[in-house]
Amino acid sequence: MVAGNSHFGNIKDLVMRCVILNISEWEAFKESFTLIKVPAKKILLKKGQVAHHLYFVNHGILRLYYINSRGEDITAFFFKEKLFAGSYESFILQKPSLQQIEALEDTELLSISFDKLQELYKEIPKINILTRVITEQRFITGQEIFSSFILKTAEERYVLFSEKHPDLLLRVPLQYVASFLGMTAVSLSRIRRRLIKSSLIS
Amino acid sequence: MVAGNSHFGNIKDLVMRCVILNISEWEAFKESFTLIKVPAKKILLKKGQVAHHLYFVNHGILRLYYINSRGEDITAFFFKEKLFAGSYESFILQKPSLQQIEALEDTELLSISFDKLQELYKEIPKINILTRVITEQRFITGQEIFSSFILKTAEERYVLFSEKHPDLLLRVPLQYVASFLGMTAVSLSRIRRRLIKSSLIS
């Protein structure tokens, strides 16, 4: 689907914070993206497939998750509005993904292919600044999750999540939040009841 | 300490795989680094300090680790020869580190400060390509560790580590390898004995 100017507001804010593009560079950047709309529950990437695309979320939520050898579903990340999303390791290396991606809501995305991105790097080398910053942010987010598993209790992780992402608690099924926080849905419910009782959260 | 050409062999290989620098750009890049030698057991960064420097390991090993609220020491990563090393989240954001860094051997490093790196970005924008690639590699390595905790057993993690880093098993105290793999030193010894008995490793 061809994306109009109205679909590029959020990505433009992000790009312009990282790098100064002139009009023709911005046009070339825009034209590298395709607008796609995916209905809730649609699986965009299955494990074992190569992630050929990177997405920018205009509306909706993508969930990145693992299916382990026991068939259990473990959420790795929620990508909501204004974030670049994807199985980034698979995308960078162009190798089969360990993770899956699904839409949790009707979702509108701007999609860029791996090949298009490599063309952009050649055409507009400054795009390396943008992807450096985006990759730094993905690294930092990954580190924060890893550190929270080492340094915090399950309850502390939940309190932090509810402070940082109160919207996600309303938009995402609780069992996905539970596995993202490293606990069962039953443990999460118990923690929520305890916190509500002690008025720590509403 | 001023670094001579002989100290730049490994970093030059890495840089030149990512980006083509002319002679004056390479000289400017080199001059941004300082050679430092740190003795084994020296702590280069304490938690709560801001990581003002990023290191390239010429010889030796740096260990990145957490101290949790119970005073337990948990290894996050080993940086050996030819790797950029540091508390990268603290370095990028210039905020206090959650982690500590120590030298496990007498270690020789090339060190660049955060401010010098920002100057390099202005002087030689192509350096963004280099740091994009390095950040992608750090992200991928972090993801591999995270995925292995979700998808593999402790024994599988140990087998993978011993295949990928046989040198580290000889150079690093086993209790550090144990915490890196998410187990106690006692569990690691038990796994090693079982694997040796079944001749899966030597």
mmCIF file of C-alpha atoms in Angstrom:
data_model
loop_
_atom_site.group_PDB
_atom_site.id
_atom_site.type_symbol
_atom_site.label_atom_id
_atom_site.label_comp_id
_atom_site.label_asym_id
_atom_site.label_seq_id
_atom_site.Cartn_x
_atom_site.Cartn_y
_atom_site.Cartn_z
ATOM 1 C CA MET A 1 0.000 0.000 0.000
ATOM 2 C CA VAL A 2 1.326 3.481 -0.839
ATOM 3 C CA ALA A 3 1.767 5.592 2.259
ATOM 4 C CA GLY A 4 0.659 9.220 2.223
ATOM 5 C CA ASN A 5 2.261 12.087 4.136
ATOM 6 C CA SER A 6 -0.202 11.606 6.981
ATOM 7 C CA HIS A 7 1.362 8.216 7.726
ATOM 8 C CA PHE A 8 4.844 9.654 8.231
ATOM 9 C CA GLY A 9 4.272 12.101 11.083
ATOM 10 C CA ASN A 10 5.660 9.940 13.885
ATOM 11 C CA ILE A 11 8.574 8.470 11.983
ATOM 12 C CA LYS A 12 9.537 11.955 10.778
ATOM 13 C CA ASP A 13 9.735 13.204 14.383
ATOM 14 C CA LEU A 14 12.021 10.290 15.245
ATOM 15 C CA VAL A 15 14.247 10.661 12.174
ATOM 16 C CA MET A 16 14.642 14.402 12.527
ATOM 17 C CA ARG A 17 15.744 14.050 16.153
ATOM 18 C CA CYS A 18 18.671 11.889 14.946
ATOM 19 C CA VAL A 19 19.723 13.286 11.581
ATOM 20 C CA ILE A 20 19.144 16.298 9.333
ATOM 21 C CA LEU A 21 17.784 15.229 5.935
ATOM 22 C CA ASN A 22 17.162 17.637 3.058
ATOM 23 C CA ILE A 23 13.913 17.403 1.096
ATOM 24 C CA SER A 24 15.146 14.944 -1.524
ATOM 25 C CA GLU A 25 16.775 12.730 1.115
ATOM 26 C CA TRP A 26 13.547 12.709 3.132
ATOM 27 C CA GLU A 27 11.584 11.793 -0.013
ATOM 28 C CA ALA A 28 14.005 8.911 -0.773
ATOM 29 C CA PHE A 29 13.718 7.754 2.850
ATOM 30 C CA LYS A 30 9.908 7.842 2.740
ATOM 31 C CA GLU A 31 9.745 6.002 -0.560
ATOM 32 C CA SER A 32 11.706 3.113 0.940
ATOM 33 C CA PHE A 33 8.735 2.290 3.175
ATOM 34 C CA THR A 34 5.480 0.526 2.399
ATOM 35 C CA LEU A 35 2.334 0.985 4.445
ATOM 36 C CA ILE A 36 0.836 -2.270 5.687
ATOM 37 C CA LYS A 37 -2.217 -2.970 7.794
ATOM 38 C CA VAL A 38 -2.403 -6.222 9.697
ATOM 39 C CA PRO A 39 -5.442 -7.486 11.601
ATOM 40 C CA ALA A 40 -5.202 -8.541 15.254
ATOM 41 C CA LYS A 41 -3.835 -12.087 15.727
ATOM 42 C CA LYS A 42 -2.040 -12.087 12.360
ATOM 43 C CA ILE A 43 1.410 -13.705 12.646
ATOM 44 C CA LEU A 44 3.933 -11.581 10.744
ATOM 45 C CA LEU A 45 6.942 -13.829 11.301
ATOM 46 C CA LYS A 46 7.270 -17.463 12.335
ATOM 47 C CA LYS A 47 10.328 -18.948 14.020
ATOM 48 C CA GLY A 48 12.702 -20.370 11.427
ATOM 49 C CA GLN A 49 11.776 -17.684 8.892
ATOM 50 C CA VAL A 50 14.218 -14.907 8.038
ATOM 51 C CA ALA A 51 13.041 -11.433 9.053
ATOM 52 C CA HIS A 52 13.226 -9.605 5.738
ATOM 53 C CA HIS A 53 11.463 -6.519 7.086
ATOM 54 C CA LEU A 54 11.766 -4.001 9.850
ATOM 55 C CA TYR A 55 8.601 -2.181 10.928
ATOM 56 C CA PHE A 56 7.717 1.170 12.392
ATOM 57 C CA VAL A 57 4.492 1.041 14.419
ATOM 58 C CA ASN A 58 2.016 3.793 13.497
ATOM 59 C CA HIS A 59 -0.937 2.289 15.393
ATOM 60 C CA GLY A 60 -1.372 -0.942 17.296
ATOM 61 C CA ILE A 61 0.949 -3.403 19.020
ATOM 62 C CA LEU A 62 3.284 -6.123 17.798
ATOM 63 C CA ARG A 63 4.372 -8.870 20.173
ATOM 64 C CA LEU A 64 7.744 -10.606 19.866
ATOM 65 C CA TYR A 65 7.732 -14.051 21.501
ATOM 66 C CA TYR A 66 9.439 -17.407 21.838
ATOM 67 C CA ILE A 67 7.892 -20.851 21.638
ATOM 68 C CA ASN A 68 10.179 -23.101 23.695
ATOM 69 C CA SER A 69 10.761 -26.849 23.319
ATOM 70 C CA ARG A 70 7.849 -27.571 25.689
ATOM 71 C CA GLY A 71 5.547 -25.514 23.472
ATOM 72 C CA GLU A 72 5.345 -22.709 26.017
ATOM 73 C CA ASP A 73 4.796 -19.171 24.747
ATOM 74 C CA ILE A 74 7.176 -16.595 26.282
ATOM 75 C CA THR A 75 6.824 -12.914 25.432
ATOM 76 C CA ALA A 76 10.097 -11.119 24.687
ATOM 77 C CA PHE A 77 8.785 -7.643 23.911
ATOM 78 C CA PHE A 78 5.789 -5.443 23.087
ATOM 79 C CA PHE A 79 6.291 -2.892 20.326
ATOM 80 C CA LYS A 80 3.741 -0.111 20.520
ATOM 81 C CA GLU A 81 3.320 3.193 18.676
ATOM 82 C CA LYS A 82 6.448 5.125 17.613
ATOM 83 C CA LEU A 83 8.825 2.169 17.920
ATOM 84 C CA PHE A 84 10.799 0.310 15.309
ATOM 85 C CA ALA A 85 9.832 -3.337 15.613
ATOM 86 C CA GLY A 86 11.062 -6.676 14.371
ATOM 87 C CA SER A 87 13.073 -9.786 15.096
ATOM 88 C CA TYR A 88 16.125 -7.550 14.923
ATOM 89 C CA GLU A 89 18.815 -10.226 15.295
ATOM 90 C CA SER A 90 17.288 -12.200 12.392
ATOM 91 C CA PHE A 91 16.920 -8.989 10.359
ATOM 92 C CA ILE A 92 20.515 -7.806 10.877
ATOM 93 C CA LEU A 93 22.084 -11.213 10.185
ATOM 94 C CA GLN A 94 19.451 -12.314 7.648
ATOM 95 C CA LYS A 95 19.293 -15.683 9.373
ATOM 96 C CA PRO A 96 16.309 -17.711 10.660
ATOM 97 C CA SER A 97 14.519 -16.132 13.583
ATOM 98 C CA LEU A 98 14.307 -17.761 17.018
ATOM 99 C CA GLN A 99 11.267 -15.646 17.719
ATOM 100 C CA GLN A 100 7.803 -15.027 16.282
ATOM 101 C CA ILE A 101 5.934 -11.772 15.768
ATOM 102 C CA GLU A 102 2.181 -11.272 15.938
ATOM 103 C CA ALA A 103 -0.158 -8.291 15.944
ATOM 104 C CA LEU A 104 -2.117 -7.963 19.199
ATOM 105 C CA GLU A 105 -4.459 -5.325 17.757
ATOM 106 C CA ASP A 106 -5.381 -4.165 14.256
ATOM 107 C CA THR A 107 -2.028 -2.622 13.499
ATOM 108 C CA GLU A 108 -0.714 -0.111 10.966
ATOM 109 C CA LEU A 109 2.964 -0.348 10.096
ATOM 110 C CA LEU A 110 5.532 1.259 7.861
ATOM 111 C CA SER A 111 7.687 -1.572 6.535
ATOM 112 C CA ILE A 112 11.191 -1.428 5.068
ATOM 113 C CA SER A 113 12.992 -4.421 3.576
ATOM 114 C CA PHE A 114 16.579 -5.399 4.396
ATOM 115 C CA ASP A 115 17.612 -4.770 0.775
ATOM 116 C CA LYS A 116 15.979 -1.330 0.691
ATOM 117 C CA LEU A 117 17.803 -0.394 3.892
ATOM 118 C CA GLN A 118 21.158 -1.402 2.386
ATOM 119 C CA GLU A 119 20.321 0.777 -0.661
ATOM 120 C CA LEU A 120 19.483 3.671 1.658
ATOM 121 C CA TYR A 121 22.858 3.311 3.419
ATOM 122 C CA LYS A 122 24.581 3.716 0.036
ATOM 123 C CA GLU A 123 22.344 6.533 -1.151
ATOM 124 C CA ILE A 124 22.214 8.472 2.153
ATOM 125 C CA PRO A 125 25.096 7.451 4.440
ATOM 126 C CA LYS A 126 23.664 9.644 7.218
ATOM 127 C CA ILE A 127 21.000 6.960 7.686
ATOM 128 C CA ASN A 128 23.729 5.099 9.584
ATOM 129 C CA ILE A 129 23.327 7.721 12.327
ATOM 130 C CA LEU A 130 19.625 6.915 12.561
ATOM 131 C CA THR A 131 20.115 3.154 12.708
ATOM 132 C CA ARG A 132 23.021 3.538 15.149
ATOM 133 C CA VAL A 133 20.724 5.436 17.519
ATOM 134 C CA ILE A 134 17.834 2.982 17.018
ATOM 135 C CA THR A 135 20.164 0.033 17.625
ATOM 136 C CA GLU A 136 21.554 1.707 20.754
ATOM 137 C CA GLN A 137 17.993 2.090 22.018
ATOM 138 C CA ARG A 138 17.187 -1.570 21.278
ATOM 139 C CA PHE A 139 20.401 -2.591 23.058
ATOM 140 C CA ILE A 140 19.574 -0.433 26.087
ATOM 141 C CA THR A 141 16.014 -1.761 26.272
ATOM 142 C CA GLY A 142 17.319 -5.339 26.041
ATOM 143 C CA GLN A 143 19.864 -4.623 28.784
ATOM 144 C CA GLU A 144 17.198 -3.090 31.039
ATOM 145 C CA ILE A 145 15.096 -6.246 30.723
ATOM 146 C CA PHE A 146 18.126 -8.481 31.352
ATOM 147 C CA SER A 147 19.235 -6.372 34.342
ATOM 148 C CA SER A 148 15.728 -6.386 35.815
ATOM 149 C CA PHE A 149 15.725 -10.206 35.792
ATOM 150 C CA ILE A 150 19.031 -10.221 37.674
ATOM 151 C CA LEU A 151 18.460 -7.359 40.086
ATOM 152 C CA LYS A 152 14.718 -7.224 40.768
ATOM 153 C CA THR A 153 12.029 -9.469 42.225
ATOM 154 C CA ALA A 154 9.002 -10.474 40.137
ATOM 155 C CA GLU A 155 6.895 -8.002 42.122
ATOM 156 C CA GLU A 156 9.362 -5.168 41.506
ATOM 157 C CA ARG A 157 9.387 -5.974 37.786
ATOM 158 C CA TYR A 158 5.600 -5.790 37.704
ATOM 159 C CA VAL A 159 5.479 -2.445 39.562
ATOM 160 C CA LEU A 160 8.072 -0.989 37.154
ATOM 161 C CA PHE A 161 6.137 -2.270 34.137
ATOM 162 C CA SER A 162 2.848 -0.827 35.408
ATOM 163 C CA GLU A 163 4.529 2.552 35.971
ATOM 164 C CA LYS A 164 6.257 2.623 32.577
ATOM 165 C CA HIS A 165 3.474 1.074 30.484
ATOM 166 C CA PRO A 166 0.079 1.608 32.162
ATOM 167 C CA ASP A 167 -1.484 1.587 28.659
ATOM 168 C CA LEU A 168 -0.123 -1.893 27.894
ATOM 169 C CA LEU A 169 -1.777 -3.332 31.011
ATOM 170 C CA LEU A 170 -5.118 -2.342 29.465
ATOM 171 C CA ARG A 171 -4.280 -3.366 25.891
ATOM 172 C CA VAL A 172 -2.423 -6.660 26.322
ATOM 173 C CA PRO A 173 -3.729 -10.026 27.656
ATOM 174 C CA LEU A 174 -2.319 -10.523 31.157
ATOM 175 C CA GLN A 175 -0.757 -13.914 30.394
ATOM 176 C CA TYR A 176 1.550 -12.186 27.895
ATOM 177 C CA VAL A 177 2.563 -9.596 30.483
ATOM 178 C CA ALA A 178 3.187 -12.445 32.942
ATOM 179 C CA SER A 179 5.596 -14.347 30.685
ATOM 180 C CA PHE A 180 7.326 -11.076 29.732
ATOM 181 C CA LEU A 181 7.946 -10.533 33.455
ATOM 182 C CA GLY A 182 9.146 -14.116 33.936
ATOM 183 C CA MET A 183 6.204 -15.460 35.899
ATOM 184 C CA THR A 184 3.009 -17.451 35.463
ATOM 185 C CA ALA A 185 -0.367 -15.782 34.989
ATOM 186 C CA VAL A 186 -1.355 -17.158 38.417
ATOM 187 C CA SER A 187 1.656 -15.531 40.117
ATOM 188 C CA LEU A 188 0.941 -12.255 38.362
ATOM 189 C CA SER A 189 -2.689 -12.281 39.529
ATOM 190 C CA ARG A 190 -1.523 -12.987 43.080
ATOM 191 C CA ILE A 191 0.967 -10.093 42.954
ATOM 192 C CA ARG A 192 -1.704 -7.763 41.537
ATOM 193 C CA ARG A 193 -4.189 -8.686 44.265
ATOM 194 C CA ARG A 194 -1.571 -8.130 46.958
ATOM 195 C CA LEU A 195 -0.551 -4.747 45.547
ATOM 196 C CA ILE A 196 -4.154 -3.561 45.138
ATOM 197 C CA LYS A 197 -4.905 -4.626 48.719
ATOM 198 C CA SER A 198 -1.908 -2.688 50.007
ATOM 199 C CA SER A 199 -2.944 0.267 47.764
ATOM 200 C CA LEU A 200 0.410 0.369 46.031
ATOM 201 C CA ILE A 201 -1.377 0.346 42.701
ATOM 202 C CA SER A 202 -4.946 1.147 41.761
ATOM 203 C CA MET B 1 50.089 6.187 27.521
ATOM 204 C CA VAL B 2 50.729 6.939 23.837
ATOM 205 C CA ALA B 3 49.927 3.971 21.625
ATOM 206 C CA GLY B 4 52.282 3.037 18.796
ATOM 207 C CA ASN B 5 51.269 1.501 15.481
ATOM 208 C CA SER B 6 51.918 -1.987 16.853
ATOM 209 C CA HIS B 7 48.993 -1.533 19.248
ATOM 210 C CA PHE B 8 46.502 -0.850 16.468
ATOM 211 C CA GLY B 9 46.726 -4.037 14.388
ATOM 212 C CA ASN B 10 43.566 -5.697 15.682
ATOM 213 C CA ILE B 11 41.406 -2.601 15.859
ATOM 214 C CA LYS B 12 42.502 -1.660 12.333
ATOM 215 C CA ASP B 13 41.306 -5.033 11.001
ATOM 216 C CA LEU B 14 37.929 -4.473 12.663
ATOM 217 C CA VAL B 15 37.541 -0.872 11.504
ATOM 218 C CA MET B 16 38.540 -1.599 7.921
ATOM 219 C CA ARG B 17 35.963 -4.388 7.670
ATOM 220 C CA CYS B 18 33.250 -1.821 8.425
ATOM 221 C CA VAL B 19 34.357 1.433 6.845
ATOM 222 C CA ILE B 20 36.957 2.793 4.418
ATOM 223 C CA LEU B 21 39.058 5.498 6.060
ATOM 224 C CA ASN B 22 41.717 7.511 4.228
ATOM 225 C CA ILE B 23 45.099 8.045 5.868
ATOM 226 C CA SER B 24 44.244 11.280 7.648
ATOM 227 C CA GLU B 25 40.931 9.857 8.895
ATOM 228 C CA TRP B 26 42.698 6.759 10.220
ATOM 229 C CA GLU B 27 45.258 8.977 11.976
ATOM 230 C CA ALA B 28 42.477 11.037 13.577
ATOM 231 C CA PHE B 29 40.734 7.821 14.643
ATOM 232 C CA LYS B 30 43.942 6.416 16.170
ATOM 233 C CA GLU B 31 44.732 9.620 18.003
ATOM 234 C CA SER B 32 41.370 9.467 19.749
ATOM 235 C CA PHE B 33 42.535 6.387 21.673
ATOM 236 C CA THR B 34 44.827 6.088 24.674
ATOM 237 C CA LEU B 35 46.746 2.922 25.513
ATOM 238 C CA ILE B 36 46.158 1.712 29.051
ATOM 239 C CA LYS B 37 47.498 -1.301 30.908
ATOM 240 C CA VAL B 38 45.571 -2.616 33.867
ATOM 241 C CA PRO B 39 46.758 -5.336 36.237
ATOM 242 C CA ALA B 40 44.629 -8.397 36.984
ATOM 243 C CA LYS B 41 41.896 -7.752 39.602
ATOM 244 C CA LYS B 42 41.847 -4.009 38.960
ATOM 245 C CA ILE B 43 38.282 -2.644 38.977
ATOM 246 C CA LEU B 44 37.843 -0.271 36.043
ATOM 247 C CA LEU B 45 34.270 0.771 36.802
ATOM 248 C CA LYS B 46 32.129 0.500 39.930
ATOM 249 C CA LYS B 47 28.360 0.392 39.922
ATOM 250 C CA GLY B 48 26.937 3.889 40.302
ATOM 251 C CA GLN B 49 29.813 5.426 38.339
ATOM 252 C CA VAL B 50 29.251 6.732 34.820
ATOM 253 C CA ALA B 51 31.179 4.821 32.141
ATOM 254 C CA HIS B 52 33.119 7.639 30.505
ATOM 255 C CA HIS B 53 35.204 5.261 28.401
ATOM 256 C CA LEU B 54 34.787 2.476 25.893
ATOM 257 C CA TYR B 55 37.645 -0.013 25.550
ATOM 258 C CA PHE B 56 39.068 -2.192 22.823
ATOM 259 C CA VAL B 57 40.808 -5.285 24.241
ATOM 260 C CA ASN B 58 44.294 -5.839 22.811
ATOM 261 C CA HIS B 59 45.335 -8.492 25.364
ATOM 262 C CA GLY B 60 43.611 -9.913 28.415
ATOM 263 C CA ILE B 61 40.031 -10.175 29.619
ATOM 264 C CA LEU B 62 37.575 -7.745 31.151
ATOM 265 C CA ARG B 63 34.598 -9.055 33.104
ATOM 266 C CA LEU B 64 31.283 -7.193 33.270
ATOM 267 C CA TYR B 65 29.263 -8.151 36.340
ATOM 268 C CA TYR B 66 26.406 -7.277 38.642
ATOM 269 C CA ILE B 67 26.380 -7.185 42.432
ATOM 270 C CA ASN B 68 22.762 -7.795 43.457
ATOM 271 C CA SER B 69 20.966 -6.674 46.619
ATOM 272 C CA ARG B 70 22.077 -9.860 48.437
ATOM 273 C CA GLY B 71 25.709 -9.064 47.603
ATOM 274 C CA GLU B 72 25.909 -11.877 45.053
ATOM 275 C CA ASP B 73 28.286 -11.461 42.113
ATOM 276 C CA ILE B 74 26.698 -12.324 38.734
ATOM 277 C CA THR B 75 28.799 -12.245 35.570
ATOM 278 C CA ALA B 76 27.124 -10.559 32.587
ATOM 279 C CA PHE B 77 29.910 -10.900 30.012
ATOM 280 C CA PHE B 78 33.566 -11.657 29.319
ATOM 281 C CA PHE B 79 35.320 -9.332 26.875
ATOM 282 C CA LYS B 80 38.412 -10.937 25.405
ATOM 283 C CA GLU B 81 40.821 -9.929 22.652
ATOM 284 C CA LYS B 82 39.476 -8.023 19.620
ATOM 285 C CA LEU B 83 36.249 -6.935 21.282
ATOM 286 C CA PHE B 84 34.995 -3.504 22.231
ATOM 287 C CA ALA B 85 34.222 -3.614 25.936
ATOM 288 C CA GLY B 86 32.428 -1.497 28.476
ATOM 289 C CA SER B 87 29.270 -0.896 30.434
ATOM 290 C CA TYR B 88 27.711 0.124 27.131
ATOM 291 C CA GLU B 89 24.311 1.247 28.409
ATOM 292 C CA SER B 90 25.993 3.572 30.937
ATOM 293 C CA PHE B 91 28.411 4.788 28.239
ATOM 294 C CA ILE B 92 25.709 5.557 25.645
ATOM 295 C CA LEU B 93 23.368 7.308 28.092
ATOM 296 C CA GLN B 94 26.169 8.741 30.287
ATOM 297 C CA LYS B 95 24.231 7.629 33.340
ATOM 298 C CA PRO B 96 25.341 5.616 36.387
ATOM 299 C CA SER B 97 26.222 2.004 35.627
ATOM 300 C CA LEU B 98 24.282 -0.933 37.088
ATOM 301 C CA GLN B 99 27.335 -3.099 36.425
ATOM 302 C CA GLN B 100 30.997 -3.239 37.370
ATOM 303 C CA ILE B 101 34.023 -3.994 35.212
ATOM 304 C CA GLU B 102 37.220 -5.698 36.332
ATOM 305 C CA ALA B 103 40.310 -7.072 34.610
ATOM 306 C CA LEU B 104 40.669 -10.855 35.036
ATOM 307 C CA GLU B 105 44.248 -10.854 33.684
ATOM 308 C CA ASP B 106 46.911 -8.227 33.116
ATOM 309 C CA THR B 107 45.087 -6.450 30.334
ATOM 310 C CA GLU B 108 46.064 -4.015 27.574
ATOM 311 C CA LEU B 109 43.329 -1.751 26.277
ATOM 312 C CA LEU B 110 42.788 1.038 23.809
ATOM 313 C CA SER B 111 40.493 3.515 25.510
ATOM 314 C CA ILE B 112 38.282 6.205 23.960
ATOM 315 C CA SER B 113 36.243 8.710 25.962
ATOM 316 C CA PHE B 114 32.597 9.516 25.306
ATOM 317 C CA ASP B 115 33.514 13.123 24.434
ATOM 318 C CA LYS B 116 36.233 12.029 21.995
ATOM 319 C CA LEU B 117 33.771 9.711 20.275
ATOM 320 C CA GLN B 118 31.250 12.557 19.835
ATOM 321 C CA GLU B 119 34.079 14.649 18.299
ATOM 322 C CA LEU B 120 34.931 11.777 15.952
ATOM 323 C CA TYR B 121 31.280 11.570 14.813
ATOM 324 C CA LYS B 122 31.449 15.253 13.835
ATOM 325 C CA GLU B 123 34.888 15.021 12.245
ATOM 326 C CA ILE B 124 34.368 11.678 10.434
ATOM 327 C CA PRO B 125 30.641 10.900 10.079
ATOM 328 C CA LYS B 126 31.527 7.480 8.622
ATOM 329 C CA ILE B 127 32.444 6.419 12.157
ATOM 330 C CA ASN B 128 28.686 6.043 12.630
ATOM 331 C CA ILE B 129 28.889 3.004 10.350
ATOM 332 C CA LEU B 130 31.515 1.459 12.625
ATOM 333 C CA THR B 131 29.567 2.095 15.819
ATOM 334 C CA ARG B 132 26.321 0.963 14.176
ATOM 335 C CA VAL B 133 27.965 -2.380 13.349
ATOM 336 C CA ILE B 134 29.559 -2.691 16.801
ATOM 337 C CA THR B 135 26.238 -1.871 18.481
ATOM 338 C CA GLU B 136 24.450 -4.424 16.270
ATOM 339 C CA GLN B 137 26.980 -7.036 17.386
ATOM 340 C CA ARG B 138 26.526 -6.121 21.061
ATOM 341 C CA PHE B 139 22.748 -6.326 20.582
ATOM 342 C CA ILE B 140 22.998 -9.717 18.881
ATOM 343 C CA THR B 141 25.307 -11.095 21.578
ATOM 344 C CA GLY B 142 22.936 -9.834 24.270
ATOM 345 C CA GLN B 143 19.984 -11.424 22.481
ATOM 346 C CA GLU B 144 21.819 -14.749 22.151
ATOM 347 C CA ILE B 145 22.421 -14.804 25.894
ATOM 348 C CA PHE B 146 18.815 -13.854 26.630
ATOM 349 C CA SER B 147 17.454 -16.443 24.166
ATOM 350 C CA SER B 148 19.697 -19.159 25.602
ATOM 351 C CA PHE B 149 18.220 -18.559 29.073
ATOM 352 C CA ILE B 150 14.713 -18.964 27.652
ATOM 353 C CA LEU B 151 15.295 -21.819 25.212
ATOM 354 C CA LYS B 152 18.143 -23.920 26.633
ATOM 355 C CA THR B 153 18.833 -25.951 29.762
ATOM 356 C CA ALA B 154 21.791 -25.115 31.994
ATOM 357 C CA GLU B 155 23.662 -28.112 30.587
ATOM 358 C CA GLU B 156 23.011 -27.009 26.989
ATOM 359 C CA ARG B 157 24.225 -23.496 27.837
ATOM 360 C CA TYR B 158 27.434 -24.957 29.264
ATOM 361 C CA VAL B 159 28.072 -27.176 26.215
ATOM 362 C CA LEU B 160 27.538 -24.210 23.882
ATOM 363 C CA PHE B 161 29.893 -22.033 25.948
ATOM 364 C CA SER B 162 32.608 -24.702 25.976
ATOM 365 C CA GLU B 163 32.333 -25.044 22.194
ATOM 366 C CA LYS B 164 32.362 -21.307 21.502
ATOM 367 C CA HIS B 165 34.908 -20.274 24.138
ATOM 368 C CA PRO B 166 37.197 -23.191 25.044
ATOM 369 C CA ASP B 167 39.935 -20.635 25.820
ATOM 370 C CA LEU B 168 37.782 -18.878 28.434
ATOM 371 C CA LEU B 169 37.268 -22.133 30.342
ATOM 372 C CA LEU B 170 41.031 -22.183 30.895
ATOM 373 C CA ARG B 171 41.445 -18.473 31.581
ATOM 374 C CA VAL B 172 38.453 -17.626 33.770
ATOM 375 C CA PRO B 173 37.639 -18.833 37.316
ATOM 376 C CA LEU B 174 34.813 -21.373 37.064
ATOM 377 C CA GLN B 175 32.520 -19.576 39.517
ATOM 378 C CA TYR B 176 32.377 -16.664 37.051
ATOM 379 C CA VAL B 177 31.469 -18.997 34.195
ATOM 380 C CA ALA B 178 28.813 -20.558 36.447
ATOM 381 C CA SER B 179 27.053 -17.275 37.226
ATOM 382 C CA PHE B 180 27.309 -16.226 33.560
ATOM 383 C CA LEU B 181 25.442 -19.439 32.696
ATOM 384 C CA GLY B 182 22.864 -18.852 35.428
ATOM 385 C CA MET B 183 23.925 -21.586 37.820
ATOM 386 C CA THR B 184 25.918 -22.138 40.996
ATOM 387 C CA ALA B 185 29.534 -23.302 40.907
ATOM 388 C CA VAL B 186 28.362 -26.589 42.488
ATOM 389 C CA SER B 187 25.829 -27.193 39.680
ATOM 390 C CA LEU B 188 28.446 -26.372 37.060
ATOM 391 C CA SER B 189 30.911 -28.868 38.577
ATOM 392 C CA ARG B 190 28.186 -31.521 38.615
ATOM 393 C CA ILE B 191 27.343 -30.860 34.955
ATOM 394 C CA ARG B 192 31.040 -30.982 33.989
ATOM 395 C CA ARG B 193 31.551 -34.300 35.793
ATOM 396 C CA ARG B 194 28.505 -35.799 34.108
ATOM 397 C CA LEU B 195 29.575 -34.627 30.655
ATOM 398 C CA ILE B 196 33.152 -35.854 31.117
ATOM 399 C CA LYS B 197 31.839 -39.232 32.283
ATOM 400 C CA SER B 198 29.620 -39.518 29.223
ATOM 401 C CA SER B 199 32.549 -38.324 27.042
ATOM 402 C CA LEU B 200 30.554 -35.462 25.619
ATOM 403 C CA ILE B 201 33.408 -33.121 26.479
ATOM 404 C CA SER B 202 37.035 -33.818 27.264
#
